[in-house]
Short mmCIF file of C-alpha atoms in Angstrom, two decimals:
data_model
loop_
_atom_site.label_atom_id
_atom_site.label_comp_id
_atom_site.label_asym_id
_atom_site.label_seq_id
_atom_site.Cartn_x
_atom_site.Cartn_y
_atom_site.Cartn_z
CA MET A 1 56.47 94.93 -68.48
CA LYS A 2 60.01 93.79 -69.25
CA LEU A 3 61.09 91.54 -72.08
CA THR A 4 64.00 89.11 -72.11
CA GLN A 5 67.14 90.77 -73.39
CA PRO A 6 69.19 89.13 -76.17
CA PHE A 7 72.35 87.24 -75.29
CA SER A 8 74.55 89.53 -77.40
CA ARG A 9 73.45 92.63 -75.52
CA THR A 10 73.93 90.96 -72.15
CA GLN A 11 77.50 90.21 -73.11
CA LYS A 12 78.47 93.78 -73.98
CA THR A 13 76.62 95.70 -71.25
CA ALA A 14 79.15 96.81 -68.62
CA LYS A 15 78.18 96.34 -64.99
CA GLN A 16 79.14 98.07 -61.79
CA ASP A 17 78.36 96.35 -58.48
CA GLY A 18 76.16 93.96 -60.44
CA ILE A 19 74.03 96.78 -61.92
CA PRO A 20 74.26 97.51 -65.68
CA THR A 21 75.86 100.93 -66.26
CA THR A 22 74.17 101.28 -69.66
CA MET A 23 70.66 102.69 -69.36
CA ILE A 24 69.81 103.12 -73.06
CA HIS A 25 71.07 101.17 -76.06
CA LEU A 26 70.16 102.03 -79.67
CA ALA A 27 71.36 99.86 -82.56
CA GLN A 28 70.99 100.94 -86.21
CA VAL A 29 67.72 102.76 -85.61
CA VAL A 30 65.97 103.82 -88.81
CA LYS A 31 62.72 105.76 -89.06
CA VAL A 32 61.02 106.28 -92.42
CA TYR A 33 57.78 108.22 -92.73
CA PRO A 34 55.86 106.77 -95.70
CA SER A 35 54.56 109.06 -98.39
CA PRO A 36 52.83 108.29 -101.71
CA SER A 37 55.30 110.50 -103.57
CA ASN A 38 58.56 110.52 -101.62
CA PRO A 39 59.13 108.70 -98.28
CA VAL A 40 61.04 110.75 -95.71
CA THR A 41 63.87 109.09 -93.80
CA ALA A 42 64.02 110.93 -90.48
CA LEU A 43 66.70 108.74 -88.86
CA LYS A 44 69.42 106.89 -90.77
CA GLY A 45 70.87 104.10 -88.68
CA ILE A 46 71.40 105.73 -85.27
CA SER A 47 73.54 103.73 -82.82
CA MET A 48 74.36 105.08 -79.35
CA GLU A 49 74.42 104.27 -75.66
CA VAL A 50 73.53 106.38 -72.64
CA ARG A 51 74.94 105.56 -69.24
CA ARG A 52 72.89 105.35 -66.06
CA GLY A 53 72.93 108.73 -64.30
CA GLU A 54 74.13 110.60 -67.40
CA PHE A 55 72.74 113.99 -68.43
CA LEU A 56 72.70 113.83 -72.24
CA ALA A 57 71.80 116.66 -74.61
CA ILE A 58 70.66 115.90 -78.15
CA THR A 59 71.00 118.95 -80.34
CA GLY A 60 70.78 119.94 -83.99
CA ARG A 61 68.86 122.15 -86.33
CA SER A 62 65.14 121.93 -86.99
CA SER A 63 64.14 118.69 -88.78
CA ALA A 64 67.43 117.03 -87.81
CA GLY A 65 65.55 114.13 -86.23
CA LYS A 66 65.80 115.11 -82.54
CA THR A 67 62.13 114.83 -81.59
CA THR A 68 61.72 111.71 -83.72
CA LEU A 69 64.54 110.07 -81.78
CA LEU A 70 62.95 111.04 -78.48
CA ASN A 71 59.55 109.74 -79.56
CA LEU A 72 61.07 106.39 -80.54
CA LEU A 73 63.02 106.18 -77.30
CA THR A 74 59.89 106.68 -75.21
CA GLY A 75 57.68 104.41 -77.31
CA LEU A 76 55.53 107.28 -78.56
CA ASP A 77 56.37 106.24 -82.12
CA HIS A 78 57.52 103.02 -83.81
CA LEU A 79 60.83 102.59 -85.60
CA THR A 80 61.17 101.19 -89.11
CA SER A 81 64.15 98.99 -88.28
CA GLY A 82 66.79 98.55 -85.59
CA GLU A 83 66.60 98.06 -81.81
CA ILE A 84 65.94 100.29 -78.81
CA TRP A 85 66.56 98.97 -75.29
CA VAL A 86 65.89 100.86 -72.06
CA GLU A 87 67.45 98.77 -69.31
CA ASP A 88 66.11 95.29 -70.14
CA THR A 89 62.98 96.42 -71.99
CA ALA A 90 62.93 96.03 -75.77
CA VAL A 91 61.00 99.21 -76.58
CA HIS A 92 60.99 98.38 -80.30
CA ARG A 93 58.95 95.24 -79.59
CA LEU A 94 56.18 96.92 -77.59
CA ASN A 95 52.80 97.50 -79.16
CA GLU A 96 50.96 100.75 -78.48
CA GLU A 97 49.16 99.50 -75.36
CA GLN A 98 52.30 97.91 -73.91
CA ALA A 99 54.32 101.06 -74.63
CA THR A 100 51.76 103.23 -72.85
CA ILE A 101 51.86 101.07 -69.73
CA TRP A 102 55.67 100.81 -69.77
CA ARG A 103 56.16 104.55 -70.33
CA GLY A 104 53.72 105.47 -67.57
CA LYS A 105 55.62 103.41 -65.03
CA ASN A 106 59.22 103.82 -66.16
CA VAL A 107 59.74 107.12 -68.02
CA GLY A 108 59.16 110.70 -66.95
CA VAL A 109 58.34 112.74 -70.08
CA ILE A 110 58.49 116.54 -70.20
CA PHE A 111 56.85 117.85 -73.36
CA GLN A 112 57.75 121.11 -75.08
CA SER A 113 54.20 122.43 -74.67
CA PHE A 114 53.93 121.06 -71.08
CA GLN A 115 50.63 119.26 -71.92
CA LEU A 116 49.11 119.97 -68.53
CA ILE A 117 45.40 119.21 -68.23
CA PRO A 118 43.69 122.61 -67.84
CA THR A 119 40.65 121.34 -65.92
CA LEU A 120 42.78 119.73 -63.18
CA THR A 121 44.56 121.52 -60.38
CA VAL A 122 48.35 121.71 -60.29
CA LEU A 123 48.44 118.95 -57.66
CA GLN A 124 46.07 116.74 -59.65
CA ASN A 125 48.28 117.11 -62.72
CA VAL A 126 51.30 115.98 -60.71
CA THR A 127 49.57 112.97 -59.14
CA LEU A 128 48.08 111.80 -62.45
CA PRO A 129 50.97 109.40 -63.35
CA MET A 130 50.69 107.80 -59.89
CA ASP A 131 46.93 107.40 -60.38
CA PHE A 132 47.58 105.78 -63.78
CA ALA A 133 50.13 103.35 -62.32
CA ALA A 134 48.02 102.74 -59.18
CA ARG A 135 50.97 103.58 -56.94
CA GLY A 136 50.18 103.84 -53.25
CA SER A 137 47.01 105.11 -51.62
CA LEU A 138 45.28 108.37 -52.53
CA ARG A 139 46.79 109.99 -49.45
CA GLN A 140 50.29 108.77 -50.31
CA ARG A 141 49.98 110.11 -53.87
CA GLN A 142 48.88 113.51 -52.65
CA GLU A 143 51.68 113.60 -50.08
CA ARG A 144 54.27 112.77 -52.73
CA GLY A 145 52.75 115.30 -55.12
CA MET A 146 52.97 118.04 -52.50
CA ALA A 147 56.53 117.00 -51.64
CA LEU A 148 57.55 117.35 -55.31
CA LEU A 149 55.84 120.72 -55.63
CA THR A 150 57.61 121.85 -52.46
CA GLN A 151 60.96 120.64 -53.81
CA LEU A 152 60.36 122.65 -56.99
CA GLU A 153 59.21 125.68 -54.98
CA ILE A 154 55.66 125.87 -56.35
CA ALA A 155 53.66 124.23 -53.53
CA GLN A 156 51.76 127.49 -52.98
CA HIS A 157 50.09 126.95 -56.37
CA ALA A 158 48.95 123.37 -55.68
CA TYR A 159 45.21 124.12 -55.88
CA LYS A 160 45.31 126.54 -58.80
CA ARG A 161 44.68 125.64 -62.44
CA PRO A 162 47.69 125.62 -64.81
CA ALA A 163 46.41 128.72 -66.62
CA GLN A 164 46.68 130.68 -63.36
CA VAL A 165 50.47 130.33 -63.11
CA SER A 166 53.38 131.52 -65.27
CA GLY A 167 55.11 129.60 -68.05
CA GLY A 168 58.13 128.92 -65.86
CA GLN A 169 55.88 127.58 -63.11
CA GLN A 170 54.02 125.39 -65.62
CA GLN A 171 57.39 123.94 -66.65
CA ARG A 172 58.15 123.10 -63.02
CA ILE A 173 54.74 121.43 -62.73
CA ALA A 174 55.59 119.34 -65.80
CA ILE A 175 58.91 118.34 -64.20
CA ALA A 176 57.16 117.41 -60.94
CA ARG A 177 54.70 115.27 -62.91
CA ALA A 178 57.60 113.57 -64.73
CA LEU A 179 59.15 112.69 -61.36
CA ALA A 180 55.92 111.45 -59.78
CA ASN A 181 56.62 107.74 -60.28
CA ASP A 182 60.32 108.12 -59.42
CA SER A 183 61.30 106.94 -62.91
CA ALA A 184 64.97 106.22 -63.52
CA LEU A 185 64.72 107.88 -66.97
CA VAL A 186 63.59 111.48 -67.54
CA VAL A 187 63.33 112.88 -71.09
CA ALA A 188 62.62 116.48 -72.05
CA ASP A 189 61.75 117.85 -75.50
CA GLU A 190 62.89 121.46 -75.91
CA PRO A 191 62.30 122.31 -72.23
CA ASN A 192 63.35 125.92 -72.82
CA GLY A 193 61.04 126.47 -75.80
CA SER A 194 58.49 128.59 -73.92
CA LEU A 195 60.77 130.05 -71.25
CA ASP A 196 62.96 133.09 -70.81
CA SER A 197 66.70 132.45 -70.51
CA GLN A 198 66.84 132.80 -66.71
CA THR A 199 63.98 130.35 -66.15
CA ALA A 200 65.48 127.93 -68.70
CA GLN A 201 68.76 127.92 -66.79
CA GLY A 202 66.83 127.13 -63.62
CA VAL A 203 65.32 124.10 -65.32
CA VAL A 204 68.79 122.89 -66.34
CA VAL A 205 69.93 123.16 -62.73
CA ILE A 206 67.09 120.80 -61.81
CA PHE A 207 68.15 118.35 -64.54
CA LYS A 208 71.75 118.37 -63.32
CA GLU A 209 70.59 117.68 -59.78
CA LEU A 210 68.46 114.77 -60.99
CA SER A 211 71.52 113.37 -62.75
CA LYS A 212 73.54 113.64 -59.54
CA GLN A 213 70.79 111.66 -57.81
CA GLY A 214 71.33 108.83 -60.30
CA LYS A 215 68.55 109.51 -62.79
CA THR A 216 69.30 109.42 -66.50
CA VAL A 217 68.24 112.65 -68.20
CA VAL A 218 67.93 113.01 -71.98
CA MET A 219 67.22 116.55 -73.17
CA VAL A 220 66.47 117.58 -76.74
CA THR A 221 67.35 121.19 -77.51
CA HIS A 222 68.31 123.37 -80.46
CA ASP A 223 70.09 125.78 -78.09
CA PRO A 224 73.89 125.18 -78.06
CA GLU A 225 74.32 127.13 -74.82
CA LEU A 226 71.74 125.00 -73.02
CA ALA A 227 73.23 121.81 -74.48
CA SER A 228 76.68 122.76 -73.18
CA THR A 229 75.46 122.31 -69.59
CA ALA A 230 74.98 118.55 -70.11
CA ASP A 231 77.55 115.83 -69.41
CA ARG A 232 77.65 114.93 -73.11
CA ILE A 233 76.25 116.29 -76.36
CA ILE A 234 75.09 114.33 -79.40
CA THR A 235 74.45 116.41 -82.50
CA LEU A 236 72.07 115.25 -85.22
CA SER A 237 72.04 116.45 -88.81
CA ASP A 238 69.71 115.04 -91.46
CA GLY A 239 68.97 112.02 -89.33
CA GLU A 240 72.57 111.08 -88.55
CA ILE A 241 74.93 111.62 -85.63
CA VAL A 242 77.65 114.08 -86.62
#
Protein backbone atom coordinates (compact mmCIF):
# COMPACT_ATOMS: atom_id res chain seq x y z
CA MET A 1 0.00 0.00 0.00
CA LYS A 2 1.32 3.44 -0.94
CA LEU A 3 0.09 6.76 0.37
CA THR A 4 0.05 10.08 -1.44
CA GLN A 5 3.24 12.01 -0.83
CA PRO A 6 3.11 15.65 0.32
CA PHE A 7 3.70 18.42 -2.19
CA SER A 8 6.73 19.75 -0.30
CA ARG A 9 8.54 16.43 -0.49
CA THR A 10 7.75 16.02 -4.17
CA GLN A 11 9.38 19.36 -4.82
CA LYS A 12 12.70 18.56 -3.16
CA THR A 13 13.18 14.93 -4.23
CA ALA A 14 15.78 14.82 -7.00
CA LYS A 15 15.03 12.64 -10.01
CA GLN A 16 17.16 10.84 -12.53
CA ASP A 17 15.54 9.60 -15.74
CA GLY A 18 12.18 10.28 -14.11
CA ILE A 19 12.92 8.03 -11.10
CA PRO A 20 13.41 9.62 -7.65
CA THR A 21 17.02 9.21 -6.50
CA THR A 22 16.03 9.50 -2.83
CA MET A 23 14.92 6.16 -1.40
CA ILE A 24 14.49 7.14 2.27
CA HIS A 25 13.60 10.51 3.78
CA LEU A 26 13.47 11.17 7.54
CA ALA A 27 12.38 14.56 8.89
CA GLN A 28 12.77 15.50 12.57
CA VAL A 29 12.14 11.97 13.81
CA VAL A 30 11.67 11.75 17.57
CA LYS A 31 11.10 8.58 19.58
CA VAL A 32 10.22 8.75 23.27
CA TYR A 33 9.65 5.63 25.33
CA PRO A 34 7.15 6.50 28.08
CA SER A 35 7.92 5.69 31.67
CA PRO A 36 6.05 6.51 34.89
CA SER A 37 9.20 7.95 36.44
CA ASN A 38 11.39 9.26 33.62
CA PRO A 39 10.55 9.00 29.88
CA VAL A 40 13.49 7.99 27.70
CA THR A 41 14.12 9.92 24.48
CA ALA A 42 15.82 7.43 22.17
CA LEU A 43 15.93 9.67 19.07
CA LYS A 44 16.10 13.47 19.17
CA GLY A 45 14.99 14.94 15.87
CA ILE A 46 16.79 12.79 13.28
CA SER A 47 16.74 14.15 9.71
CA MET A 48 18.51 12.31 6.88
CA GLU A 49 18.14 10.99 3.35
CA VAL A 50 19.38 7.79 1.76
CA ARG A 51 19.85 7.55 -1.97
CA ARG A 52 18.58 4.70 -4.11
CA GLY A 53 21.32 2.07 -4.49
CA GLU A 54 23.34 3.42 -1.55
CA PHE A 55 25.01 1.16 1.01
CA LEU A 56 24.64 3.06 4.29
CA ALA A 57 26.11 2.09 7.66
CA ILE A 58 24.59 3.42 10.87
CA THR A 59 27.04 3.10 13.72
CA GLY A 60 27.45 4.19 17.32
CA ARG A 61 27.80 2.82 20.80
CA SER A 62 25.24 0.67 22.57
CA SER A 63 22.00 2.57 23.35
CA ALA A 64 22.85 5.26 20.79
CA GLY A 65 19.52 4.73 19.05
CA LYS A 66 20.65 2.59 16.09
CA THR A 67 18.18 -0.27 16.42
CA THR A 68 15.37 2.14 17.34
CA LEU A 69 16.00 4.02 14.10
CA LEU A 70 15.95 0.80 12.11
CA ASN A 71 12.73 -0.34 13.77
CA LEU A 72 11.04 2.96 12.93
CA LEU A 73 12.31 2.86 9.36
CA THR A 74 10.84 -0.60 8.79
CA GLY A 75 7.56 0.09 10.59
CA LEU A 76 8.34 -2.32 13.42
CA ASP A 77 7.87 0.55 15.88
CA HIS A 78 6.01 3.87 15.83
CA LEU A 79 7.66 7.27 16.10
CA THR A 80 6.58 9.96 18.57
CA SER A 81 6.81 12.79 16.05
CA GLY A 82 8.30 13.56 12.65
CA GLU A 83 8.03 11.85 9.24
CA ILE A 84 9.51 8.75 7.62
CA TRP A 85 9.10 8.17 3.89
CA VAL A 86 10.33 5.13 1.96
CA GLU A 87 9.86 5.99 -1.70
CA ASP A 88 6.28 7.31 -1.74
CA THR A 89 5.06 5.44 1.34
CA ALA A 90 4.50 7.44 4.53
CA VAL A 91 5.69 4.81 7.00
CA HIS A 92 4.82 7.05 9.97
CA ARG A 93 1.15 6.95 8.95
CA LEU A 94 0.82 3.16 8.74
CA ASN A 95 -0.97 1.28 11.47
CA GLU A 96 0.42 -2.06 12.64
CA GLU A 97 -1.50 -4.17 10.11
CA GLN A 98 -0.66 -1.84 7.21
CA ALA A 99 3.01 -1.76 8.24
CA THR A 100 3.18 -5.56 8.33
CA ILE A 101 1.76 -5.85 4.81
CA TRP A 102 3.96 -3.05 3.45
CA ARG A 103 7.13 -4.42 5.07
CA GLY A 104 6.46 -7.95 3.83
CA LYS A 105 6.22 -6.77 0.23
CA ASN A 106 8.75 -3.94 0.13
CA VAL A 107 11.51 -4.43 2.72
CA GLY A 108 13.98 -7.25 3.24
CA VAL A 109 14.85 -7.38 6.95
CA ILE A 110 17.87 -9.24 8.34
CA PHE A 111 17.66 -9.54 12.11
CA GLN A 112 20.64 -9.81 14.44
CA SER A 113 19.44 -13.18 15.76
CA PHE A 114 18.43 -14.38 12.24
CA GLN A 115 14.90 -15.30 13.48
CA LEU A 116 14.69 -18.38 11.30
CA ILE A 117 11.77 -20.70 12.04
CA PRO A 118 13.35 -23.89 13.47
CA THR A 119 10.55 -26.25 12.40
CA LEU A 120 10.82 -25.25 8.72
CA THR A 121 13.49 -26.32 6.28
CA VAL A 122 16.05 -23.83 4.98
CA LEU A 123 14.13 -23.58 1.69
CA GLN A 124 10.80 -23.09 3.47
CA ASN A 125 12.30 -20.26 5.51
CA VAL A 126 13.46 -18.54 2.33
CA THR A 127 10.13 -18.90 0.50
CA LEU A 128 8.09 -17.71 3.50
CA PRO A 129 8.01 -13.99 2.45
CA MET A 130 6.80 -15.02 -1.03
CA ASP A 131 4.09 -17.18 0.56
CA PHE A 132 3.05 -14.22 2.73
CA ALA A 133 2.87 -11.86 -0.26
CA ALA A 134 1.25 -14.53 -2.49
CA ARG A 135 3.90 -14.01 -5.16
CA GLY A 136 3.82 -16.49 -8.02
CA SER A 137 2.89 -20.16 -7.91
CA LEU A 138 4.26 -22.65 -5.39
CA ARG A 139 6.65 -23.96 -8.03
CA GLN A 140 7.87 -20.46 -8.90
CA ARG A 141 8.49 -19.66 -5.23
CA GLN A 142 10.50 -22.82 -4.73
CA GLU A 143 12.50 -22.18 -7.90
CA ARG A 144 13.33 -18.64 -6.77
CA GLY A 145 14.18 -19.89 -3.28
CA MET A 146 16.59 -22.46 -4.69
CA ALA A 147 18.09 -19.85 -7.02
CA LEU A 148 18.79 -17.54 -4.05
CA LEU A 149 20.30 -20.37 -2.01
CA THR A 150 22.47 -21.28 -4.99
CA GLN A 151 23.58 -17.65 -5.39
CA LEU A 152 24.56 -17.59 -1.70
CA GLU A 153 26.29 -20.98 -2.00
CA ILE A 154 24.11 -22.88 0.47
CA ALA A 155 21.75 -24.77 -1.86
CA GLN A 156 23.10 -28.08 -0.56
CA HIS A 157 21.43 -27.32 2.78
CA ALA A 158 17.98 -26.54 1.33
CA TYR A 159 16.19 -29.43 3.05
CA LYS A 160 17.95 -29.24 6.40
CA ARG A 161 16.63 -27.43 9.47
CA PRO A 162 18.37 -24.17 10.50
CA ALA A 163 19.86 -25.83 13.60
CA GLN A 164 21.73 -28.27 11.35
CA VAL A 165 23.88 -25.57 9.71
CA SER A 166 26.50 -23.13 11.00
CA GLY A 167 25.95 -19.56 12.17
CA GLY A 168 27.46 -18.17 8.99
CA GLN A 169 25.17 -20.36 6.89
CA GLN A 170 22.16 -19.26 8.95
CA GLN A 171 23.10 -15.65 8.20
CA ARG A 172 23.15 -16.44 4.48
CA ILE A 173 19.73 -18.06 4.81
CA ALA A 174 18.47 -14.87 6.47
CA ILE A 175 19.88 -12.82 3.58
CA ALA A 176 18.25 -15.12 1.02
CA ARG A 177 14.93 -14.73 2.84
CA ALA A 178 15.34 -10.93 2.83
CA LEU A 179 15.84 -11.02 -0.94
CA ALA A 180 12.94 -13.38 -1.65
CA ASN A 181 10.48 -10.67 -2.74
CA ASP A 182 13.16 -8.73 -4.63
CA SER A 183 12.67 -5.73 -2.33
CA ALA A 184 14.39 -2.50 -3.31
CA LEU A 185 15.31 -1.88 0.36
CA VAL A 186 17.34 -4.29 2.50
CA VAL A 187 18.05 -3.50 6.17
CA ALA A 188 20.32 -5.44 8.51
CA ASP A 189 20.63 -5.09 12.30
CA GLU A 190 24.12 -6.02 13.52
CA PRO A 191 24.61 -8.67 10.81
CA ASN A 192 28.03 -9.57 12.22
CA GLY A 193 26.82 -10.02 15.80
CA SER A 194 26.95 -13.83 15.77
CA LEU A 195 29.69 -14.31 13.18
CA ASP A 196 33.45 -14.63 13.10
CA SER A 197 35.33 -11.83 11.32
CA GLN A 198 35.92 -13.76 8.09
CA THR A 199 32.25 -14.72 7.72
CA ALA A 200 31.18 -11.16 8.59
CA GLN A 201 33.36 -9.80 5.79
CA GLY A 202 31.72 -12.26 3.42
CA VAL A 203 28.31 -10.88 4.37
CA VAL A 204 29.52 -7.33 3.64
CA VAL A 205 30.66 -8.43 0.19
CA ILE A 206 27.10 -9.60 -0.45
CA PHE A 207 25.72 -6.23 0.71
CA LYS A 208 28.08 -4.33 -1.58
CA GLU A 209 27.03 -6.50 -4.51
CA LEU A 210 23.36 -5.84 -3.74
CA SER A 211 24.11 -2.12 -3.74
CA LYS A 212 25.78 -2.42 -7.14
CA GLN A 213 22.62 -4.12 -8.40
CA GLY A 214 20.62 -1.03 -7.40
CA LYS A 215 19.24 -2.11 -4.03
CA THR A 216 19.42 0.26 -1.09
CA VAL A 217 21.15 -1.37 1.89
CA VAL A 218 21.01 0.06 5.42
CA MET A 219 23.22 -1.73 7.93
CA VAL A 220 23.33 -1.07 11.66
CA THR A 221 26.63 -2.00 13.29
CA HIS A 222 28.74 -1.06 16.29
CA ASP A 223 31.87 -2.25 14.45
CA PRO A 224 33.81 0.69 12.91
CA GLU A 225 35.79 -1.63 10.62
CA LEU A 226 32.61 -3.16 9.20
CA ALA A 227 31.01 0.28 8.84
CA SER A 228 34.00 1.54 6.85
CA THR A 229 33.09 -0.81 3.98
CA ALA A 230 29.85 1.11 3.30
CA ASP A 231 29.42 4.00 0.86
CA ARG A 232 28.56 6.34 3.73
CA ILE A 233 28.54 6.23 7.52
CA ILE A 234 26.11 7.93 9.89
CA THR A 235 27.13 7.88 13.54
CA LEU A 236 24.56 8.17 16.32
CA SER A 237 25.26 9.26 19.88
CA ASP A 238 22.54 9.68 22.50
CA GLY A 239 19.86 9.73 19.85
CA GLU A 240 21.47 12.35 17.61
CA ILE A 241 23.55 12.28 14.44
CA VAL A 242 27.11 13.34 15.22
